[in-house]
PDB file of C-alpha atoms in Angstrom:
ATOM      1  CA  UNK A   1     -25.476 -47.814 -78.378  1.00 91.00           C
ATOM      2  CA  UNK A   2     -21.733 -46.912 -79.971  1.00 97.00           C
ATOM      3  CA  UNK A   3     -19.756 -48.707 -77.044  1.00 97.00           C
ATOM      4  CA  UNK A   4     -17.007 -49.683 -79.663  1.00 98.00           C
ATOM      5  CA  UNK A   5     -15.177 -46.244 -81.438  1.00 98.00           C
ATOM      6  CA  UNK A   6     -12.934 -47.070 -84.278  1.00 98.00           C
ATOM      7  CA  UNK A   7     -10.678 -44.421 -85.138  1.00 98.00           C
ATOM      8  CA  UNK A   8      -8.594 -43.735 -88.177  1.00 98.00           C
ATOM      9  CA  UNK A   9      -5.224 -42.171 -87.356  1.00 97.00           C
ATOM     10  CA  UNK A  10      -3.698 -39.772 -90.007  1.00 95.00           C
ATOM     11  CA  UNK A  11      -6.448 -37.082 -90.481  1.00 95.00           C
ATOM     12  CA  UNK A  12      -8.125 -37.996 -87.835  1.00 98.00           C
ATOM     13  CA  UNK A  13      -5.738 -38.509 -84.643  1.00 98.00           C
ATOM     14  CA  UNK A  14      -2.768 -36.567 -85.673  1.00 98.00           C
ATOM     15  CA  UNK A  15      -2.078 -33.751 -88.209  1.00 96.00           C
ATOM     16  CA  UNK A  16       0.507 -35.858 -89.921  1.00 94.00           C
ATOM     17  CA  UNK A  17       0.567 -33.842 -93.296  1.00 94.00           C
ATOM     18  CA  UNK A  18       4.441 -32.350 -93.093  1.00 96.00           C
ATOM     19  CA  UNK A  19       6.158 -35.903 -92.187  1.00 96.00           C
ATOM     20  CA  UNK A  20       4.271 -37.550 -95.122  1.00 94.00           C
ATOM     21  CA  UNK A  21       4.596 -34.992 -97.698  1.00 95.00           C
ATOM     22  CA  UNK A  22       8.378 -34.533 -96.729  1.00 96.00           C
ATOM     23  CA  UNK A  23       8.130 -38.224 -97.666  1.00 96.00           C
ATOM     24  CA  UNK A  24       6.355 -37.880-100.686  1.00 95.00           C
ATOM     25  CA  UNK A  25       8.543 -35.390-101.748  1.00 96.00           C
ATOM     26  CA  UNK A  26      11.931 -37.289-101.902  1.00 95.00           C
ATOM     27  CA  UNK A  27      10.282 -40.496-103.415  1.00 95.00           C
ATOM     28  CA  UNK A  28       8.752 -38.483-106.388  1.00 96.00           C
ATOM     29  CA  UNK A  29      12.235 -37.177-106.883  1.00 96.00           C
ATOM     30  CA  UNK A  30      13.205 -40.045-107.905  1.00 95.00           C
ATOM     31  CA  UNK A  31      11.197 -40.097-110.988  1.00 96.00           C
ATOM     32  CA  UNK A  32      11.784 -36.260-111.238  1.00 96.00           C
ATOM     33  CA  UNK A  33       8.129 -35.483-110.374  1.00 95.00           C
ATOM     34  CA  UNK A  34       7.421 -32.717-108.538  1.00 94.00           C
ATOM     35  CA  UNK A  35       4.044 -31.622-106.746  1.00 93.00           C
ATOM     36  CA  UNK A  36       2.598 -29.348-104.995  1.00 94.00           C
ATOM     37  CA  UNK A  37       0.814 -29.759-101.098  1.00 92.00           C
ATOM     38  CA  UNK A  38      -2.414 -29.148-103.038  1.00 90.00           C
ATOM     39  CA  UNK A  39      -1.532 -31.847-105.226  1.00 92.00           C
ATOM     40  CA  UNK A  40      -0.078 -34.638-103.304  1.00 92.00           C
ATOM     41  CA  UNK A  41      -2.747 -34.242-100.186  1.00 89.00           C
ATOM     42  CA  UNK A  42      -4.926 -37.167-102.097  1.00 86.00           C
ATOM     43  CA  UNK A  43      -1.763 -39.669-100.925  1.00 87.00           C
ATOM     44  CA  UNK A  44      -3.071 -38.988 -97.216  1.00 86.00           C
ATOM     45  CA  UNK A  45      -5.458 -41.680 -95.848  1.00 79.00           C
ATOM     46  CA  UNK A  46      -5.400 -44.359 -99.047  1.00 82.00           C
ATOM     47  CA  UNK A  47      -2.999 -47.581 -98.684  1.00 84.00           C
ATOM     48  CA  UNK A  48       0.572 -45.790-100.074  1.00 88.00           C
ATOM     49  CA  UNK A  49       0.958 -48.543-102.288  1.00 90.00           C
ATOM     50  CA  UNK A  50      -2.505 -48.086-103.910  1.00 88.00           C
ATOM     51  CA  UNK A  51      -1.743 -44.128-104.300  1.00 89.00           C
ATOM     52  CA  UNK A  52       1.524 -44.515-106.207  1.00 94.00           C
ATOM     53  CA  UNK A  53      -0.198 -47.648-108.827  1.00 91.00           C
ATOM     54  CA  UNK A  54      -3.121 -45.319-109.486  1.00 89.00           C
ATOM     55  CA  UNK A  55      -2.781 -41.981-108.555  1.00 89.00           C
ATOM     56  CA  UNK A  56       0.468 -41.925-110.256  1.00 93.00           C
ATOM     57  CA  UNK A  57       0.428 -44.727-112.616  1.00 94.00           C
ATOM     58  CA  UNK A  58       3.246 -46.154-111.639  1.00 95.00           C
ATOM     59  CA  UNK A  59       3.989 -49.845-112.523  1.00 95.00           C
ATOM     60  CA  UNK A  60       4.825 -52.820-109.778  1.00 94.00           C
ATOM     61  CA  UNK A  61       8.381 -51.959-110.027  1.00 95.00           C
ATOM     62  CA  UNK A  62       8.498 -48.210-109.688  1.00 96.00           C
ATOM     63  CA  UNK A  63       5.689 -48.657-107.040  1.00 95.00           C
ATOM     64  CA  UNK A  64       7.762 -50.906-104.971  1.00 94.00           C
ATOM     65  CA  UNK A  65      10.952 -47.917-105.642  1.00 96.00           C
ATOM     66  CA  UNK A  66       8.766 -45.170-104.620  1.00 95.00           C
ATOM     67  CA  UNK A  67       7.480 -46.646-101.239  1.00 93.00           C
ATOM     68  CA  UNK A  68      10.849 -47.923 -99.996  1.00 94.00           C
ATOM     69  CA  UNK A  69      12.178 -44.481-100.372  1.00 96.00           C
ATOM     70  CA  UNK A  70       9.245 -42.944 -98.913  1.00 95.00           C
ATOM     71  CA  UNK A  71       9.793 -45.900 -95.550  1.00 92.00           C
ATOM     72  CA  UNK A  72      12.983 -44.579 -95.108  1.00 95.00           C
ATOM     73  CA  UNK A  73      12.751 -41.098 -94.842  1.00 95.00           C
ATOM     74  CA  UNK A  74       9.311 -41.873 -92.608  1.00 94.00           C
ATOM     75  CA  UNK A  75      10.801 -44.479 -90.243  1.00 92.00           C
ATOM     76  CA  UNK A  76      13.556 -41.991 -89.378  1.00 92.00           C
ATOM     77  CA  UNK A  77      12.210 -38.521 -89.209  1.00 94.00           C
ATOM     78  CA  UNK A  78       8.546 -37.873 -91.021  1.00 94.00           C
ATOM     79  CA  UNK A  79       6.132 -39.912 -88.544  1.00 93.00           C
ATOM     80  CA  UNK A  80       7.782 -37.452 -85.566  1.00 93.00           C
ATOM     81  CA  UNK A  81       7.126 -34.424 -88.085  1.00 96.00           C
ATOM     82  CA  UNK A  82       3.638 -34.618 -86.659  1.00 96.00           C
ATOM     83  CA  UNK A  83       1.134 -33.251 -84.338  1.00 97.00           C
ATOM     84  CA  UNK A  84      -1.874 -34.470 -82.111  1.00 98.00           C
ATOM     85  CA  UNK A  85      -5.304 -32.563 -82.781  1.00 98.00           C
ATOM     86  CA  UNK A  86      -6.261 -29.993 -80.396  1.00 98.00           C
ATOM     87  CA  UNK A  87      -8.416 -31.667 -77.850  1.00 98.00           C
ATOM     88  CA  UNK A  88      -7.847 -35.000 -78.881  1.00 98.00           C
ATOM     89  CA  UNK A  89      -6.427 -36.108 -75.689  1.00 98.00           C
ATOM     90  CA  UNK A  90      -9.356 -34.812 -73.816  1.00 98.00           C
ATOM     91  CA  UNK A  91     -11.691 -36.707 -76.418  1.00 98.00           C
ATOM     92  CA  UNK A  92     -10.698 -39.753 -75.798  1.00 98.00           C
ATOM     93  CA  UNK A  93     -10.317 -39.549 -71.936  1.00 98.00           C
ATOM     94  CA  UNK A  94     -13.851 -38.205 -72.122  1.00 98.00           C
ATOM     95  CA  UNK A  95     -14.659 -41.305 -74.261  1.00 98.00           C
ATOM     96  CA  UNK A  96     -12.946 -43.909 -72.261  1.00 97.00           C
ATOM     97  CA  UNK A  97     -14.576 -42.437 -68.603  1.00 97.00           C
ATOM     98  CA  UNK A  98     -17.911 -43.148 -70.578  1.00 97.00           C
ATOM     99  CA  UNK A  99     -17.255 -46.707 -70.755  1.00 97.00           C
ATOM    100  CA  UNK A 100     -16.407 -46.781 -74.413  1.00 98.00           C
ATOM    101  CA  UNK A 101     -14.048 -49.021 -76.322  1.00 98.00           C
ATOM    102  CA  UNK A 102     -11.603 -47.647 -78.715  1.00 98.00           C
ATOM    103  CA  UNK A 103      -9.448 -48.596 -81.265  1.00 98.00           C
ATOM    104  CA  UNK A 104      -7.384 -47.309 -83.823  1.00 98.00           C
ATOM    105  CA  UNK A 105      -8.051 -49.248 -87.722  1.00 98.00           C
ATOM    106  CA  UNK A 106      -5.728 -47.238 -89.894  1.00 96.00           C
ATOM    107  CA  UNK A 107      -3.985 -48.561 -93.060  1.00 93.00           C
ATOM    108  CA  UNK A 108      -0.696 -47.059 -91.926  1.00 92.00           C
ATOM    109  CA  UNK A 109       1.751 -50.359 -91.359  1.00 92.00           C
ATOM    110  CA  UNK A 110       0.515 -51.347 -87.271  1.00 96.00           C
ATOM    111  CA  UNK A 111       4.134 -50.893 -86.310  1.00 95.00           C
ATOM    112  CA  UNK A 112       4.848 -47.145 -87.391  1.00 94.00           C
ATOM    113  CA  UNK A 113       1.212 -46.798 -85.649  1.00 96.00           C
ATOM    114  CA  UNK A 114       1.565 -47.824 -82.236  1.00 97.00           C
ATOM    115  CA  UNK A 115       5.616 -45.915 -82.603  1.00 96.00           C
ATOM    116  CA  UNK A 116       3.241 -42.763 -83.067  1.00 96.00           C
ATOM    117  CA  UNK A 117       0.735 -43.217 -80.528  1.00 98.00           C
ATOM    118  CA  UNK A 118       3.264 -44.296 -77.692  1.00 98.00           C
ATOM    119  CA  UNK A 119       5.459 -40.988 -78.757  1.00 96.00           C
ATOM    120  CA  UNK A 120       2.355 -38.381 -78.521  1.00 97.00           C
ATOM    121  CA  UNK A 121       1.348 -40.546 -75.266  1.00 98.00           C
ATOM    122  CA  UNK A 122      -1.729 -41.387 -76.566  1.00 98.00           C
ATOM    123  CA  UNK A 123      -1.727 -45.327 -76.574  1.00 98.00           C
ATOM    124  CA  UNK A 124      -2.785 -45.691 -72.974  1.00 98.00           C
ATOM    125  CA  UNK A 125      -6.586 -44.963 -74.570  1.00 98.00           C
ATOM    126  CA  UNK A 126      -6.977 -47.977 -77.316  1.00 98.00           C
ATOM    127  CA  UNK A 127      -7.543 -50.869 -76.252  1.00 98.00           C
ATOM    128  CA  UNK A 128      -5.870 -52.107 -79.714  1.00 98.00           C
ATOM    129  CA  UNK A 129      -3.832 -50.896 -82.271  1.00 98.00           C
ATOM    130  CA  UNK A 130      -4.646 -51.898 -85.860  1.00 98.00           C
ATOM    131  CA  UNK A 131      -2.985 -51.533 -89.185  1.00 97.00           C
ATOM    132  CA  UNK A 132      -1.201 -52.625 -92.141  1.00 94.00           C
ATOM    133  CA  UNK A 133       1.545 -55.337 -91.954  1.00 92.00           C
ATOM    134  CA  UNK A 134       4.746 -53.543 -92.574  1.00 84.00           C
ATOM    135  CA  UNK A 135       4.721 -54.899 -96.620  1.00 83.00           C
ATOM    136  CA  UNK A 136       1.742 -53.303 -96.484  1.00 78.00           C
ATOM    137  CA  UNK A 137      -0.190 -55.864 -97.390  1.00 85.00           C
ATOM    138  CA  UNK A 138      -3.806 -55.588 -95.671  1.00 89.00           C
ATOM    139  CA  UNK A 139      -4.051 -52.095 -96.096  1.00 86.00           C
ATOM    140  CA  UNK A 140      -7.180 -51.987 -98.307  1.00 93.00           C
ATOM    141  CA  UNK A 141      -9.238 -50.350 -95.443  1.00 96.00           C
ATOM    142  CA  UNK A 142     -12.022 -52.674 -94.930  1.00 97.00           C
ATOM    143  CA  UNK A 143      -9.455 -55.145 -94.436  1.00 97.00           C
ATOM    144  CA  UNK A 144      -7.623 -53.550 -91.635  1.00 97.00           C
ATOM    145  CA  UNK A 145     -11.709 -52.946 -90.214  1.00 98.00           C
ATOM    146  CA  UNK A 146     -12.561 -56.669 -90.041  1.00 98.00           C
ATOM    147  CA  UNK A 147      -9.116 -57.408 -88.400  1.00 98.00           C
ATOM    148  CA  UNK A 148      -9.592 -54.709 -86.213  1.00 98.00           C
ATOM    149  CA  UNK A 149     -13.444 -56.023 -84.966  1.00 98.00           C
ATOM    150  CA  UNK A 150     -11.537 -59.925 -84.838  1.00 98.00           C
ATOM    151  CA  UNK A 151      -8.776 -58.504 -82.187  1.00 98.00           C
ATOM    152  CA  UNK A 152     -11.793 -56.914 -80.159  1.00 98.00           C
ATOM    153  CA  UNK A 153     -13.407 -60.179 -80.427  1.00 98.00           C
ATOM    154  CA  UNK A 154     -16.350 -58.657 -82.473  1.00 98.00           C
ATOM    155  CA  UNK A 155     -18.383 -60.265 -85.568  1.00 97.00           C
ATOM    156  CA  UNK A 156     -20.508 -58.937 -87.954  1.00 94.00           C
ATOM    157  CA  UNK A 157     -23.735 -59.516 -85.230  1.00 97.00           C
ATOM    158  CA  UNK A 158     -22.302 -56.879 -83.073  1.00 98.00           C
ATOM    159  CA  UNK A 159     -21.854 -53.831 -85.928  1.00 97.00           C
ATOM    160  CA  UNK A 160     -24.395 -51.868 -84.899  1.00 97.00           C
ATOM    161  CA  UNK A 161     -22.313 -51.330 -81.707  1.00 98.00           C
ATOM    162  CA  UNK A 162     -19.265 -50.321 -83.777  1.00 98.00           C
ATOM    163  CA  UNK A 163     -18.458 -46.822 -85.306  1.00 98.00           C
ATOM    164  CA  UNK A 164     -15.947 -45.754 -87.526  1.00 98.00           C
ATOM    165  CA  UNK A 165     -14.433 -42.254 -87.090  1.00 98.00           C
ATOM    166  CA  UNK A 166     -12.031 -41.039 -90.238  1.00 98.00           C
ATOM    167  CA  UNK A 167     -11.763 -37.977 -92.785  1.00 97.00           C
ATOM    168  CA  UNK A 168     -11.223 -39.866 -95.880  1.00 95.00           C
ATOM    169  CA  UNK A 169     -14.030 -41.707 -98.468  1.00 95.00           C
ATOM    170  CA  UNK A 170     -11.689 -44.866 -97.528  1.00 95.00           C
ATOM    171  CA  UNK A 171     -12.474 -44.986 -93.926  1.00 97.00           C
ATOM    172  CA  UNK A 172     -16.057 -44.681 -95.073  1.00 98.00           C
ATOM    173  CA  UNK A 173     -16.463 -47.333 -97.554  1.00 98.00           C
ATOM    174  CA  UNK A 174     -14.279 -49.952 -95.462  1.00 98.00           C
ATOM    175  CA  UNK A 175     -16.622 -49.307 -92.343  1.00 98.00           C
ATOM    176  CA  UNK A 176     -19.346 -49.647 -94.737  1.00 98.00           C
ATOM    177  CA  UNK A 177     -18.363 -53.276 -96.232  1.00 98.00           C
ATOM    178  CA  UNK A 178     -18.246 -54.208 -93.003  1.00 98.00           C
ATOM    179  CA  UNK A 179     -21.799 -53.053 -91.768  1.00 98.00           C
ATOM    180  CA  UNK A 180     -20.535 -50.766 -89.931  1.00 98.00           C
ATOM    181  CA  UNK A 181     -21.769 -46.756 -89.600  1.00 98.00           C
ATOM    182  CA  UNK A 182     -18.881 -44.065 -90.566  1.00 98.00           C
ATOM    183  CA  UNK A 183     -18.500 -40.555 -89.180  1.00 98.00           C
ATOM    184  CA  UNK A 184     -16.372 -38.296 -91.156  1.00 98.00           C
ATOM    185  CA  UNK A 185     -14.338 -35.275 -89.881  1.00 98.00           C
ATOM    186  CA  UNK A 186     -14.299 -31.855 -91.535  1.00 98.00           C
ATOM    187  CA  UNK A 187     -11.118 -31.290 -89.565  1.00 97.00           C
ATOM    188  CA  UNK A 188      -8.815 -33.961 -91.279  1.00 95.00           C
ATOM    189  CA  UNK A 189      -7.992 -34.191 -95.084  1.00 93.00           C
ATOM    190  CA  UNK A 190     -11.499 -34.802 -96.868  1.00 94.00           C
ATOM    191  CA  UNK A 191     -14.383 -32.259 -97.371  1.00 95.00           C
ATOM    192  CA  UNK A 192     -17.808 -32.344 -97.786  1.00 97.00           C
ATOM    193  CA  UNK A 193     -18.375 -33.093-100.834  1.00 97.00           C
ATOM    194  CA  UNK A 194     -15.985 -36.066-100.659  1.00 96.00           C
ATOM    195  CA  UNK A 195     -18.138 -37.488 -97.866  1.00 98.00           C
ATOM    196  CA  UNK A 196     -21.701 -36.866 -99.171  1.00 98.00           C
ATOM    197  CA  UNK A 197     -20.732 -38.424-102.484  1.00 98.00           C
ATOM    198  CA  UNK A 198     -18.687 -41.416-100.325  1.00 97.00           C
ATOM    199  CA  UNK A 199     -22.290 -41.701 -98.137  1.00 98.00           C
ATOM    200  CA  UNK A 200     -21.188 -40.599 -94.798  1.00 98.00           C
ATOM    201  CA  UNK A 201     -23.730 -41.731 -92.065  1.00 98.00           C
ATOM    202  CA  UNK A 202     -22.212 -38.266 -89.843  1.00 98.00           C
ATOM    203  CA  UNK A 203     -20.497 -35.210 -91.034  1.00 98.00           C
ATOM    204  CA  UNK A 204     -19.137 -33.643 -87.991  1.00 98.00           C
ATOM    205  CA  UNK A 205     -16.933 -30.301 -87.967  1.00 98.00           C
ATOM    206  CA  UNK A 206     -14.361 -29.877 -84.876  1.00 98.00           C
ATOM    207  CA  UNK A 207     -13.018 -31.414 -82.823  1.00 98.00           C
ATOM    208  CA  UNK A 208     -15.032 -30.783 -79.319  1.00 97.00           C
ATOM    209  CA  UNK A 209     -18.308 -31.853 -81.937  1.00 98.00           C
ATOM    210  CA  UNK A 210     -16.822 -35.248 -82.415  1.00 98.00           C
ATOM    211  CA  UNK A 211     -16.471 -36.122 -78.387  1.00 97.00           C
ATOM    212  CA  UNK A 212     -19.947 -34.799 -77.522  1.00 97.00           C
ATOM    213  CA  UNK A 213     -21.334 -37.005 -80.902  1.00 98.00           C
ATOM    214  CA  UNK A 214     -19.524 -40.047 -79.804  1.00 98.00           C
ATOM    215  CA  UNK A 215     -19.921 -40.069 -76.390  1.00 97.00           C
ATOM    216  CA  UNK A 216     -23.884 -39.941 -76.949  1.00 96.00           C
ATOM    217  CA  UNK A 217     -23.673 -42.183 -79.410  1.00 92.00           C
TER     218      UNK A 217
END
């Protein structure tokens, strides 16, 4: 039995897609690179840090440019320009009146995470919240996993009682590392293909799907 959920937050939680490409948008400026939504959708779920180095090539220095100018434009305004999932509330009430644990393991930086989930009301449900220090440094996501399974006083014996829920080949691979099963959601910012070629243990659609799958997990 599943009786601890990890979830992933971006993608997963919330629809968080306008605050962070608003973001995106003015910290590419400063290197007068413009994308599209299409285009700059792959910086959604990853560490930031790891998206501007290698999506974008950028060296140490412009890296560190590009995500302080993305931090302020997101600590003020983009993290509100955000919305909860349709029937994501009554997901994890279901989940919680079935005796389940949750927690959010996302490599957003903790603090940002918990402003998020105490604005949409949603924090009541977790028994922790989990992420990146604010310098983003443990961010890689099986990092943020095994800190996540330490604050719920968990070790690698218990993983079989642990699943992690996301919608990007990160959340799969760091649940993975970390012995853990992943189930993917077709309703974030990844696709199928993404998660058959990452090695998804679940694929599951919607929204309602995902709180009938973990709730019999």
């Amino acid at each position: 039995m599943k009786d601890y959920i990890f979830f992933d937050l971006d993608g997963t939680l919330t629809d968080s897609q306008e605050g962070i490409l608003n973001s995106l948008r003015i910290s590419l400026a400063l290197f007068g690179i413009n994308l599209t939504d299409d285009e700059m959708r792959v910086f959604i779920g990853p560490p930031l840090k790891e998206s501007f180095s290698k999506t974008m090539h950028f060296s140490p220095e412009q890296t560190e440019k590009a995500v302080a100018a993305f931090h302020e434009y997101y600590e003020s305004k983009g993290l509100f320009e955000n919305r909860v999932y349709d029937g994501i509330p009554a997901v994890l009430e279901l989940l919680k009146n079935a005796g389940k644990h949750l927690a959010v393991a996302t490599s957003k930086p903790e603090i940002l995470a918990v402003r998020i989930l105490e604005h949409f009301e949603l924090a009541h449900y977790f028994d922790f919240i989990c992420g990146s220090n604010i310098d983003e440094t443990r961010s890689d996501k099986a990092e943020v996993i095994a800190y996540t399974m330490q604050k719920c006083g968990l070790t690698k014996k218990d993983a079989d009682r642990i699943i992690m829920t996301g919608d990007r080949k990160n959340d799969i691979d760091g649940a993975h590392k970390n012995g853990i099963q992943a189930a993917a959601v077709l309703y974030g910012y990844g696709n199928q293909e993404e998660f058959l070629n990452a090695g998804a243990d679940y694929i599951i659609k919607t929204v309602e799907e995902l709180g009938t799958f973990l709730k019999n997990s």
